[in-house]
CSV table of C-alpha atoms in Angstrom, one decimal:
chain,number,residue,atom,x,y,z
U,1,UNK,CA,-47.2,-9.6,-69.9
U,2,UNK,CA,-48.4,-6.1,-70.3
U,3,UNK,CA,-48.4,-5.7,-66.5
U,4,UNK,CA,-44.7,-6.5,-66.4
U,5,UNK,CA,-44.0,-4.1,-69.3
U,6,UNK,CA,-46.0,-1.4,-67.4
U,7,UNK,CA,-43.9,-1.9,-64.3
U,8,UNK,CA,-40.7,-1.5,-66.2
U,9,UNK,CA,-42.1,1.7,-67.9
U,10,UNK,CA,-42.9,3.1,-64.5
U,11,UNK,CA,-39.6,2.1,-63.0
U,12,UNK,CA,-37.7,3.8,-65.8
U,13,UNK,CA,-39.8,6.9,-66.1
U,14,UNK,CA,-39.9,7.5,-62.4
U,15,UNK,CA,-36.1,7.3,-62.0
U,16,UNK,CA,-35.6,11.1,-61.5
U,17,UNK,CA,-38.2,11.4,-58.7
U,18,UNK,CA,-37.0,8.3,-57.0
U,19,UNK,CA,-33.4,9.5,-57.1
U,20,UNK,CA,-34.4,12.5,-55.0
U,21,UNK,CA,-36.2,10.1,-52.5
U,22,UNK,CA,-33.2,7.8,-52.5
U,23,UNK,CA,-30.9,10.6,-51.5
U,24,UNK,CA,-33.1,11.6,-48.6
U,25,UNK,CA,-33.3,7.9,-47.5
U,26,UNK,CA,-29.5,7.7,-47.5
U,27,UNK,CA,-29.1,11.0,-45.6
U,28,UNK,CA,-31.7,10.0,-43.1
U,29,UNK,CA,-30.2,6.5,-42.6
U,30,UNK,CA,-26.6,7.6,-42.3
U,31,UNK,CA,-27.3,10.5,-39.9
U,32,UNK,CA,-29.7,8.5,-37.7
U,33,UNK,CA,-27.5,5.4,-37.6
U,34,UNK,CA,-24.3,7.4,-36.8
U,35,UNK,CA,-26.1,9.1,-33.9
U,36,UNK,CA,-27.7,5.8,-32.9
U,37,UNK,CA,-24.3,4.2,-32.7
U,38,UNK,CA,-23.0,6.9,-30.4
U,39,UNK,CA,-26.2,6.7,-28.2
U,40,UNK,CA,-25.9,2.9,-28.2
U,41,UNK,CA,-22.3,3.0,-27.1
U,42,UNK,CA,-23.1,5.5,-24.4
U,43,UNK,CA,-26.0,3.5,-23.0
U,44,UNK,CA,-24.1,0.2,-23.3
U,45,UNK,CA,-21.3,1.7,-21.1
U,46,UNK,CA,-23.9,3.0,-18.6
U,47,UNK,CA,-25.3,-0.5,-18.5
U,48,UNK,CA,-22.1,-2.2,-17.7
U,49,UNK,CA,-21.0,0.4,-15.2
U,50,UNK,CA,-21.2,-0.6,-11.6
U,51,UNK,CA,-23.3,2.5,-10.7
U,52,UNK,CA,-26.9,1.4,-10.1
U,53,UNK,CA,-28.4,4.7,-11.0
U,54,UNK,CA,-26.7,4.7,-14.4
U,55,UNK,CA,-27.8,1.2,-15.0
U,56,UNK,CA,-31.4,2.3,-14.2
U,57,UNK,CA,-31.2,5.2,-16.7
U,58,UNK,CA,-30.0,2.8,-19.4
U,59,UNK,CA,-32.7,0.3,-18.5
U,60,UNK,CA,-35.4,3.0,-18.6
U,61,UNK,CA,-34.3,4.2,-22.0
U,62,UNK,CA,-34.3,0.7,-23.5
U,63,UNK,CA,-37.7,-0.1,-21.9
U,64,UNK,CA,-39.2,3.1,-23.3
U,65,UNK,CA,-37.9,2.4,-26.8
U,66,UNK,CA,-38.7,-1.3,-26.9
U,67,UNK,CA,-42.1,-0.7,-25.3
U,68,UNK,CA,-43.5,1.7,-27.9
U,69,UNK,CA,-43.9,1.4,-31.6
U,70,UNK,CA,-41.4,3.4,-33.7
U,71,UNK,CA,-44.2,5.2,-35.5
U,72,UNK,CA,-45.4,6.5,-32.1
U,73,UNK,CA,-41.9,7.6,-31.2
U,74,UNK,CA,-41.6,9.5,-34.5
U,75,UNK,CA,-44.9,11.3,-34.1
U,76,UNK,CA,-44.2,12.2,-30.5
U,77,UNK,CA,-40.7,13.5,-31.3
U,78,UNK,CA,-42.0,15.3,-34.4
U,79,UNK,CA,-44.9,17.1,-32.7
U,80,UNK,CA,-43.0,17.5,-29.5
U,81,UNK,CA,-39.6,18.6,-30.8
U,82,UNK,CA,-41.0,20.8,-33.6
U,83,UNK,CA,-43.0,22.7,-30.9
U,84,UNK,CA,-40.2,23.2,-28.5
U,85,UNK,CA,-37.0,23.6,-30.5
U,86,UNK,CA,-38.3,24.1,-34.0
U,87,UNK,CA,-36.6,21.1,-35.5
U,88,UNK,CA,-37.4,20.7,-39.2
U,89,UNK,CA,-39.0,17.4,-40.4
U,90,UNK,CA,-35.7,15.9,-41.5
U,91,UNK,CA,-34.0,16.3,-38.1
U,92,UNK,CA,-37.1,15.3,-36.2
U,93,UNK,CA,-37.1,12.1,-38.3
U,94,UNK,CA,-33.4,11.6,-37.7
U,95,UNK,CA,-34.0,12.1,-33.9
U,96,UNK,CA,-36.8,9.6,-33.9
U,97,UNK,CA,-34.9,6.9,-35.8
U,98,UNK,CA,-31.7,7.4,-33.8
U,99,UNK,CA,-33.5,7.3,-30.5
U,100,UNK,CA,-35.1,4.1,-31.6
U,101,UNK,CA,-32.1,2.2,-33.1
U,102,UNK,CA,-29.9,3.5,-30.3
U,103,UNK,CA,-31.6,1.2,-27.8
U,104,UNK,CA,-31.1,-1.9,-29.9
U,105,UNK,CA,-27.5,-1.0,-30.7
U,106,UNK,CA,-26.9,-0.4,-26.9
U,107,UNK,CA,-28.0,-4.0,-26.2
U,108,UNK,CA,-25.9,-5.4,-29.1
U,109,UNK,CA,-22.8,-3.5,-27.9
U,110,UNK,CA,-23.4,-4.4,-24.2
U,111,UNK,CA,-23.7,-8.1,-25.2
U,112,UNK,CA,-20.5,-8.0,-27.2
U,113,UNK,CA,-18.6,-6.3,-24.4
U,114,UNK,CA,-19.8,-8.8,-21.9
U,115,UNK,CA,-18.9,-11.7,-24.2
U,116,UNK,CA,-15.2,-10.7,-24.1
U,117,UNK,CA,-13.2,-13.0,-21.7
U,118,UNK,CA,-12.6,-11.4,-18.3
U,119,UNK,CA,-9.0,-12.4,-18.6
U,120,UNK,CA,-8.6,-9.7,-21.2
U,121,UNK,CA,-9.5,-7.0,-18.7
U,122,UNK,CA,-7.2,-8.6,-16.1
U,123,UNK,CA,-4.3,-8.7,-18.5
U,124,UNK,CA,-4.7,-5.0,-19.3
U,125,UNK,CA,-5.1,-4.0,-15.7
U,126,UNK,CA,-2.1,-6.2,-14.7
U,127,UNK,CA,0.1,-4.2,-17.1
U,128,UNK,CA,-0.8,-1.0,-15.3
U,129,UNK,CA,-3.6,0.2,-17.8
U,130,UNK,CA,-6.5,2.1,-16.2
U,131,UNK,CA,-10.0,0.6,-16.6
U,132,UNK,CA,-10.8,3.3,-19.2
U,133,UNK,CA,-7.7,2.6,-21.3
U,134,UNK,CA,-8.3,-1.1,-21.0
U,135,UNK,CA,-11.9,-0.6,-22.2
U,136,UNK,CA,-10.8,1.6,-25.1
U,137,UNK,CA,-7.7,-0.3,-26.3
U,138,UNK,CA,-8.5,-3.9,-25.4
U,139,UNK,CA,-12.2,-4.6,-24.9
U,140,UNK,CA,-14.0,-2.3,-27.3
U,141,UNK,CA,-11.9,-3.3,-30.4
U,142,UNK,CA,-12.7,-6.9,-29.8
U,143,UNK,CA,-16.3,-6.3,-28.9
U,144,UNK,CA,-16.9,-4.3,-32.1
U,145,UNK,CA,-15.4,-7.1,-34.1
U,146,UNK,CA,-17.8,-9.6,-32.5
U,147,UNK,CA,-20.7,-7.2,-32.9
U,148,UNK,CA,-20.3,-6.5,-36.7
U,149,UNK,CA,-22.8,-9.1,-37.9
U,150,UNK,CA,-25.5,-8.0,-35.4
U,151,UNK,CA,-24.8,-4.3,-36.0
U,152,UNK,CA,-25.0,-4.9,-39.8
U,153,UNK,CA,-28.4,-6.5,-39.2
U,154,UNK,CA,-29.5,-3.6,-37.1
U,155,UNK,CA,-28.4,-1.1,-39.7
U,156,UNK,CA,-30.4,-2.9,-42.3
U,157,UNK,CA,-33.5,-2.7,-40.0
U,158,UNK,CA,-32.7,1.0,-39.5
U,159,UNK,CA,-32.6,1.8,-43.2
U,160,UNK,CA,-36.0,0.1,-43.8
U,161,UNK,CA,-37.5,1.7,-40.7
U,162,UNK,CA,-36.6,5.1,-42.2
U,163,UNK,CA,-39.6,4.6,-44.5
U,164,UNK,CA,-41.8,5.4,-41.5
U,165,UNK,CA,-40.8,9.1,-41.5
U,166,UNK,CA,-42.8,9.5,-44.7
U,167,UNK,CA,-45.7,9.7,-42.3
U,168,UNK,CA,-44.5,13.1,-41.0
U,169,UNK,CA,-44.3,14.2,-44.6
U,170,UNK,CA,-40.7,13.4,-45.6
U,171,UNK,CA,-40.4,12.6,-49.3
U,172,UNK,CA,-37.9,9.8,-48.9
U,173,UNK,CA,-38.1,6.6,-51.0
U,174,UNK,CA,-41.4,5.4,-49.5
U,175,UNK,CA,-42.9,8.9,-49.4
U,176,UNK,CA,-42.1,9.3,-53.1
U,177,UNK,CA,-43.7,5.9,-53.9
U,178,UNK,CA,-46.9,6.9,-52.0
U,179,UNK,CA,-47.2,10.3,-53.6
U,180,UNK,CA,-46.5,9.0,-57.1
U,181,UNK,CA,-49.0,6.1,-56.6
U,182,UNK,CA,-51.8,8.3,-55.5
U,183,UNK,CA,-51.0,11.1,-58.1
U,184,UNK,CA,-51.2,8.5,-60.9
U,185,UNK,CA,-54.0,6.4,-59.3
U,186,UNK,CA,-51.6,3.5,-60.0
U,187,UNK,CA,-50.2,2.1,-56.8
U,188,UNK,CA,-48.7,-1.3,-57.4
U,189,UNK,CA,-45.9,-0.4,-59.9
U,190,UNK,CA,-44.7,2.4,-57.7
U,191,UNK,CA,-44.6,0.2,-54.5
U,192,UNK,CA,-42.8,-2.5,-56.5
U,193,UNK,CA,-40.4,0.1,-57.7
U,194,UNK,CA,-39.6,1.3,-54.2
U,195,UNK,CA,-39.1,-2.3,-53.1
U,196,UNK,CA,-36.4,-2.7,-55.7
U,197,UNK,CA,-34.6,0.4,-54.4
U,198,UNK,CA,-34.6,-0.9,-50.8
U,199,UNK,CA,-33.4,-4.3,-52.0
U,200,UNK,CA,-30.5,-2.7,-53.8
U,201,UNK,CA,-29.5,-0.6,-50.7
U,202,UNK,CA,-29.7,-3.7,-48.5
U,203,UNK,CA,-27.7,-5.8,-50.9
U,204,UNK,CA,-24.9,-3.3,-51.0
U,205,UNK,CA,-24.9,-3.0,-47.2
U,206,UNK,CA,-24.9,-6.8,-46.8
U,207,UNK,CA,-21.8,-7.1,-49.2
U,208,UNK,CA,-20.0,-4.3,-47.2
U,209,UNK,CA,-20.7,-6.0,-43.9
U,210,UNK,CA,-19.5,-9.3,-45.2
U,211,UNK,CA,-16.3,-7.7,-46.5
U,212,UNK,CA,-15.8,-6.0,-43.1
U,213,UNK,CA,-16.3,-9.4,-41.3
U,214,UNK,CA,-13.7,-11.1,-43.5
U,215,UNK,CA,-11.2,-8.3,-43.0
U,216,UNK,CA,-11.7,-8.4,-39.2
U,217,UNK,CA,-11.4,-12.2,-39.1
U,218,UNK,CA,-7.8,-11.9,-40.2
U,219,UNK,CA,-6.4,-12.2,-36.7
U,220,UNK,CA,-8.5,-15.3,-35.8
Y,1,UNK,CA,14.9,-15.5,2.8
Y,2,UNK,CA,18.0,-17.5,3.8
Y,3,UNK,CA,20.2,-14.6,4.8
Y,4,UNK,CA,18.0,-11.8,6.0
Y,5,UNK,CA,20.3,-9.1,4.8
Y,6,UNK,CA,18.8,-9.0,1.3
Y,7,UNK,CA,16.4,-6.3,0.1
Y,8,UNK,CA,12.8,-7.1,1.0
Y,9,UNK,CA,10.7,-7.0,-2.2
Y,10,UNK,CA,7.3,-8.0,-0.9
Y,11,UNK,CA,6.1,-8.4,2.7
Y,12,UNK,CA,2.7,-9.7,3.5
Y,13,UNK,CA,1.3,-9.5,7.1
Y,14,UNK,CA,-1.9,-11.0,8.4
Y,15,UNK,CA,-3.5,-10.9,5.0
Y,16,UNK,CA,-7.2,-11.8,4.9
Y,17,UNK,CA,-9.5,-12.1,1.9
Y,18,UNK,CA,-13.1,-13.3,1.7
Y,19,UNK,CA,-15.5,-13.7,-1.2
Y,20,UNK,CA,-18.8,-13.2,0.5
Y,21,UNK,CA,-19.0,-15.9,3.2
Y,22,UNK,CA,-16.0,-17.8,1.8
Y,23,UNK,CA,-12.9,-17.0,3.8
Y,24,UNK,CA,-10.2,-17.7,1.2
Y,25,UNK,CA,-7.0,-16.3,2.8
Y,26,UNK,CA,-6.5,-16.5,6.6
Y,27,UNK,CA,-3.8,-14.4,8.3
Y,28,UNK,CA,-1.2,-15.0,5.6
Y,29,UNK,CA,2.4,-13.9,6.3
Y,30,UNK,CA,4.9,-14.0,3.5
Y,31,UNK,CA,8.2,-12.4,2.6
Y,32,UNK,CA,9.9,-12.3,-0.8
Y,33,UNK,CA,13.4,-11.0,-1.0
Y,34,UNK,CA,14.9,-9.4,-4.1
Y,35,UNK,CA,16.0,-12.0,-6.7
Y,36,UNK,CA,14.3,-14.8,-4.9
Y,37,UNK,CA,11.9,-17.3,-6.5
Y,38,UNK,CA,9.1,-18.2,-4.1
Y,39,UNK,CA,6.9,-21.1,-5.2
Y,40,UNK,CA,3.4,-21.5,-3.8
Y,41,UNK,CA,2.1,-25.0,-3.9
Y,42,UNK,CA,-1.1,-26.6,-2.6
Y,43,UNK,CA,-4.3,-28.2,-3.8
Y,44,UNK,CA,-6.9,-26.3,-5.9
Y,45,UNK,CA,-8.9,-24.0,-3.7
Y,46,UNK,CA,-6.2,-23.6,-1.2
Y,47,UNK,CA,-6.0,-19.9,-1.9
Y,48,UNK,CA,-2.6,-19.7,-3.6
Y,49,UNK,CA,-4.0,-18.0,-6.8
Y,50,UNK,CA,-6.0,-15.6,-4.7
Y,51,UNK,CA,-2.9,-14.7,-2.7
Y,52,UNK,CA,-1.0,-14.0,-6.0
Y,53,UNK,CA,-3.9,-11.9,-7.3
Y,54,UNK,CA,-3.9,-9.9,-4.0
Y,55,UNK,CA,-0.2,-9.1,-4.6
Y,56,UNK,CA,-1.2,-7.5,-7.9
Y,57,UNK,CA,-4.4,-5.9,-6.5
Y,58,UNK,CA,-6.5,-7.7,-9.0
Y,59,UNK,CA,-8.2,-8.8,-5.8
Y,60,UNK,CA,-8.5,-6.3,-3.0
Y,61,UNK,CA,-7.6,-7.6,0.5
Y,62,UNK,CA,-10.1,-7.4,3.3
Y,63,UNK,CA,-7.4,-6.8,6.0
Y,64,UNK,CA,-3.7,-7.0,6.6
Y,65,UNK,CA,-0.7,-5.4,5.1
Y,66,UNK,CA,0.9,-5.7,1.7
Y,67,UNK,CA,4.3,-3.9,1.5
Y,68,UNK,CA,6.1,-3.7,-1.8
Y,69,UNK,CA,9.6,-2.4,-1.8
Y,70,UNK,CA,9.1,-0.9,1.6
Y,71,UNK,CA,5.9,0.9,0.6
Y,72,UNK,CA,2.7,-0.2,2.3
Y,73,UNK,CA,0.2,-0.3,-0.5
Y,74,UNK,CA,-3.4,0.7,0.3
Y,75,UNK,CA,-6.2,1.2,-2.2
Y,76,UNK,CA,-7.1,4.6,-0.6
Y,77,UNK,CA,-3.6,6.1,-0.7
Y,78,UNK,CA,-2.0,4.6,-3.8
Y,79,UNK,CA,-2.7,4.6,-7.5
Y,80,UNK,CA,-2.9,0.8,-7.9
Y,81,UNK,CA,-2.3,1.2,-11.7
Y,82,UNK,CA,1.2,2.6,-10.8
Y,83,UNK,CA,1.8,-0.3,-8.5
Y,84,UNK,CA,0.8,-2.8,-11.1
Y,85,UNK,CA,3.3,-1.4,-13.5
Y,86,UNK,CA,6.0,-2.6,-11.1
Y,87,UNK,CA,4.4,-6.0,-10.6
Y,88,UNK,CA,4.1,-8.1,-13.7
Y,89,UNK,CA,1.7,-11.0,-14.0
Y,90,UNK,CA,1.5,-14.1,-16.2
Y,91,UNK,CA,-1.8,-15.9,-16.3
Y,92,UNK,CA,-2.8,-19.6,-16.7
Y,93,UNK,CA,-4.7,-18.8,-19.9
Y,94,UNK,CA,-2.1,-16.4,-21.3
Y,95,UNK,CA,-4.7,-13.7,-22.0
Y,96,UNK,CA,-2.9,-12.3,-25.0
Y,97,UNK,CA,-4.8,-9.6,-26.9
Y,98,UNK,CA,-6.1,-11.5,-29.9
Y,99,UNK,CA,-6.7,-8.4,-32.0
Y,100,UNK,CA,-3.0,-7.4,-31.8
Y,101,UNK,CA,0.1,-9.0,-33.3
Y,102,UNK,CA,2.7,-10.5,-31.0
Y,103,UNK,CA,4.7,-7.3,-31.1
Y,104,UNK,CA,1.5,-5.2,-30.7
Y,105,UNK,CA,0.8,-7.2,-27.5
Y,106,UNK,CA,4.2,-6.3,-26.2
Y,107,UNK,CA,4.4,-2.6,-27.0
Y,108,UNK,CA,0.8,-1.9,-25.9
Y,109,UNK,CA,1.5,-1.1,-22.3
Y,110,UNK,CA,4.9,0.6,-22.6
Y,111,UNK,CA,3.5,3.0,-25.3
Y,112,UNK,CA,0.1,3.5,-23.8
Y,113,UNK,CA,0.9,3.5,-20.1
Y,114,UNK,CA,4.5,4.6,-19.9
Y,115,UNK,CA,4.4,6.9,-22.9
Y,116,UNK,CA,7.6,5.3,-24.5
Y,117,UNK,CA,8.0,6.1,-28.2
Y,118,UNK,CA,6.8,3.4,-30.6
Y,119,UNK,CA,10.2,3.0,-32.1
Y,120,UNK,CA,11.8,2.5,-28.7
Y,121,UNK,CA,9.1,0.0,-27.6
Y,122,UNK,CA,9.5,-2.0,-30.8
Y,123,UNK,CA,13.2,-2.2,-30.4
Y,124,UNK,CA,12.9,-3.4,-26.8
Y,125,UNK,CA,10.0,-5.6,-27.7
Y,126,UNK,CA,12.0,-7.4,-30.4
Y,127,UNK,CA,14.9,-8.0,-27.9
Y,128,UNK,CA,12.5,-9.5,-25.4
Y,129,UNK,CA,11.1,-11.8,-28.1
Y,130,UNK,CA,14.6,-12.9,-29.0
Y,131,UNK,CA,15.1,-13.6,-25.3
Y,132,UNK,CA,12.1,-15.9,-25.1
Y,133,UNK,CA,13.1,-17.5,-28.3
Y,134,UNK,CA,10.4,-16.1,-30.6
Y,135,UNK,CA,12.3,-13.4,-32.4
Y,136,UNK,CA,10.8,-14.5,-35.8
Y,137,UNK,CA,7.2,-14.4,-34.6
Y,138,UNK,CA,6.8,-10.7,-33.9
Y,139,UNK,CA,4.4,-10.0,-36.8
Y,140,UNK,CA,2.0,-12.9,-36.4
Y,141,UNK,CA,-1.3,-13.0,-34.5
Y,142,UNK,CA,-1.5,-15.0,-31.2
Y,143,UNK,CA,-4.1,-17.4,-32.7
Y,144,UNK,CA,-1.3,-18.9,-34.9
Y,145,UNK,CA,0.9,-19.8,-31.9
Y,146,UNK,CA,1.1,-22.9,-29.8
Y,147,UNK,CA,0.2,-22.7,-26.1
Y,148,UNK,CA,3.9,-22.7,-25.1
Y,149,UNK,CA,4.7,-19.9,-27.6
Y,150,UNK,CA,1.7,-17.9,-26.3
Y,151,UNK,CA,2.8,-18.2,-22.8
Y,152,UNK,CA,6.3,-17.1,-23.7
Y,153,UNK,CA,4.9,-14.0,-25.5
Y,154,UNK,CA,2.8,-13.3,-22.3
Y,155,UNK,CA,6.0,-13.4,-20.3
Y,156,UNK,CA,7.7,-11.0,-22.7
Y,157,UNK,CA,4.7,-8.7,-22.6
Y,158,UNK,CA,4.9,-8.5,-18.8
Y,159,UNK,CA,8.7,-8.0,-18.9
Y,160,UNK,CA,8.2,-5.1,-21.4
Y,161,UNK,CA,7.0,-3.0,-18.5
Y,162,UNK,CA,10.3,-3.7,-16.7
Y,163,UNK,CA,8.6,-4.9,-13.5
Y,164,UNK,CA,10.5,-5.4,-10.3
Y,165,UNK,CA,8.6,-8.6,-9.5
Y,166,UNK,CA,6.9,-11.2,-11.7
Y,167,UNK,CA,3.9,-13.2,-10.6
Y,168,UNK,CA,3.1,-16.5,-12.3
Y,169,UNK,CA,-0.4,-17.9,-11.8
Y,170,UNK,CA,-0.1,-21.6,-12.9
Y,171,UNK,CA,1.7,-20.7,-16.1
Y,172,UNK,CA,1.9,-24.2,-17.4
Y,173,UNK,CA,-1.4,-25.7,-16.2
Y,174,UNK,CA,-3.2,-25.0,-19.5
Y,175,UNK,CA,-0.4,-26.4,-21.7
Y,176,UNK,CA,-0.1,-29.8,-23.4
Y,177,UNK,CA,2.6,-31.8,-21.5
Y,178,UNK,CA,5.2,-31.5,-24.3
Y,179,UNK,CA,5.0,-27.7,-24.2
Y,180,UNK,CA,5.5,-27.3,-20.5
Y,181,UNK,CA,9.3,-27.5,-20.7
Y,182,UNK,CA,9.9,-24.5,-23.0
Y,183,UNK,CA,7.9,-22.3,-20.6
Y,184,UNK,CA,9.6,-23.5,-17.5
Y,185,UNK,CA,13.1,-23.0,-19.1
Y,186,UNK,CA,12.1,-19.5,-20.0
Y,187,UNK,CA,11.1,-18.9,-16.4
Y,188,UNK,CA,14.4,-20.5,-15.2
Y,189,UNK,CA,16.4,-18.2,-17.4
Y,190,UNK,CA,14.5,-15.3,-15.9
Y,191,UNK,CA,15.2,-16.5,-12.4
Y,192,UNK,CA,18.9,-16.9,-13.3
Y,193,UNK,CA,18.9,-13.2,-14.5
Y,194,UNK,CA,17.9,-12.3,-11.0
Y,195,UNK,CA,14.2,-11.5,-11.4
Y,196,UNK,CA,12.2,-11.7,-8.3
Y,197,UNK,CA,9.4,-14.2,-8.9
Y,198,UNK,CA,6.4,-15.6,-7.1
Y,199,UNK,CA,5.1,-18.7,-8.8
Y,200,UNK,CA,2.0,-20.7,-8.3
Y,201,UNK,CA,2.6,-24.1,-9.9
Y,202,UNK,CA,2.0,-27.8,-9.7
Y,203,UNK,CA,5.4,-28.4,-11.3
Y,204,UNK,CA,7.3,-29.8,-8.3
Y,205,UNK,CA,10.4,-30.4,-10.4
Y,206,UNK,CA,10.5,-26.6,-11.1
Y,207,UNK,CA,9.8,-25.8,-7.5
Y,208,UNK,CA,12.7,-28.0,-6.3
Y,209,UNK,CA,15.2,-26.9,-8.9
Y,210,UNK,CA,14.5,-23.2,-9.3
Y,211,UNK,CA,12.7,-22.2,-6.1
Y,212,UNK,CA,14.5,-20.5,-3.3
Y,213,UNK,CA,11.6,-20.9,-0.9
Y,214,UNK,CA,8.6,-23.1,-1.1
Y,215,UNK,CA,5.3,-22.3,0.6
Y,216,UNK,CA,2.7,-25.0,1.1
Y,217,UNK,CA,-0.9,-23.7,1.4
Y,218,UNK,CA,-4.0,-25.5,2.5
Y,219,UNK,CA,-7.5,-24.2,3.2
Y,220,UNK,CA,-6.4,-20.5,3.0
Y,221,UNK,CA,-3.5,-20.9,5.4
Y,222,UNK,CA,0.2,-21.4,5.0
Y,223,UNK,CA,0.8,-24.8,6.5
Y,224,UNK,CA,4.6,-24.9,6.1
Y,225,UNK,CA,7.3,-23.2,4.2
Y,226,UNK,CA,11.0,-23.7,3.8
Y,227,UNK,CA,13.9,-24.2,1.3
Y,228,UNK,CA,12.9,-26.8,-1.3
Y,229,UNK,CA,15.1,-29.6,0.0
Y,230,UNK,CA,13.7,-29.3,3.5
Y,231,UNK,CA,10.1,-29.0,2.5
Y,232,UNK,CA,10.1,-31.7,-0.1
Y,233,UNK,CA,12.4,-34.2,1.6
Y,234,UNK,CA,11.7,-33.5,5.3
Y,235,UNK,CA,8.2,-32.0,5.6
Y,236,UNK,CA,7.4,-31.4,9.3
Y,237,UNK,CA,3.7,-31.2,9.1
Y,238,UNK,CA,1.4,-34.2,8.6
Y,239,UNK,CA,-0.7,-32.2,6.1
Y,240,UNK,CA,2.3,-31.4,3.9
Y,241,UNK,CA,3.4,-35.1,3.9
Y,242,UNK,CA,-0.1,-36.1,2.8
Y,243,UNK,CA,-0.1,-33.5,0.0
Y,244,UNK,CA,3.4,-34.4,-1.2
Y,245,UNK,CA,2.5,-38.1,-1.0
Y,246,UNK,CA,-0.6,-37.6,-3.1
Y,247,UNK,CA,1.2,-35.8,-6.0
Y,248,UNK,CA,4.7,-37.2,-6.2
């Protein structure tokens, strides 16, 4: 019983420091996932283009990301980028996370685009729409709708993966938990506390994604 | 076709199309005069849908000439998007845009391609929906419509671009039998209004009643063509007799 009481004490007393970490986790996640989405869309379009060299570029990127651990990507980008263009830790972390999630998002979007019936493209083209206009107005809106559940899942993974940038010294949620744990020689309550914060973030995101899915299902 | 003095809307000469090793269209010649309804009949795989799709450049020919309103269309010299604006197409599976309402489907191309104002496109779109008997359905999504209603929306959507020719690729083949009639009568009204139409269909009643010229295709070639009464009642070729015997 005293263990449980101790955890609640830690949870309540550490609120102020965790709020700072929480903010950084949210900034990291939002920035990296926005950029990852743009990267993903870009490489998805390269992959479905009919130009071999563009497909190869997309394949190489996806192979590189899937073939190496995220922690390695973060360290390489951190030590690499901070040497060359003097990125601060935050943006090196964002770059690493975005570079990583972008590959998975590219595959999700590519799959969704290719799942849209070919007749949709033909209908657009038969009305005089260019291939670009057909993609933008007809295919992508339907593809995004279909991709919402998978994208939501990938965003959840992205938020949890942001904990890895604590290893380059970011004091986001997990970084705060590690620091507090070792400062107090009392690890478990701080790691349990940080788990609660992640659970809350993921719960909120899950509810948002479900609402979005319902809203988008209106036309079906 | 009957008089020869009418305006030539489409002329096809020695058209060939292959998919890999498969030679689908072999030296096709075809003429469609303004306001005529030309019906293409034949078994599946005879090339009639491919011919139709070549006329809209959804498939690009391998050789031969396609002349539309006196203008020989080549991929290299023409903006095919501009050509497709003039040549409307209705598909077997409707291909309505499921993420847009009925009216959204209709105004999409006029506003996005032709740059017509939204108000104007909506006004014209509602008139077109009235014309196909769906004036009250403008605000619903396609998923709530029956197959026959979907196809009539698809016809209205193609008409919204004010095409000079309408192509129909088996427009009733995906419909339940009881819904075929409403689509055919919409097409008949369109023909009566003077629209030039090329129709791929298995509906021989429609071909006979509405068609001005019937073309029978087999194995990528035009076997025989003529006015409906001649082709249906006095086919000259053995092949045609066999085909008509098998379906009537």
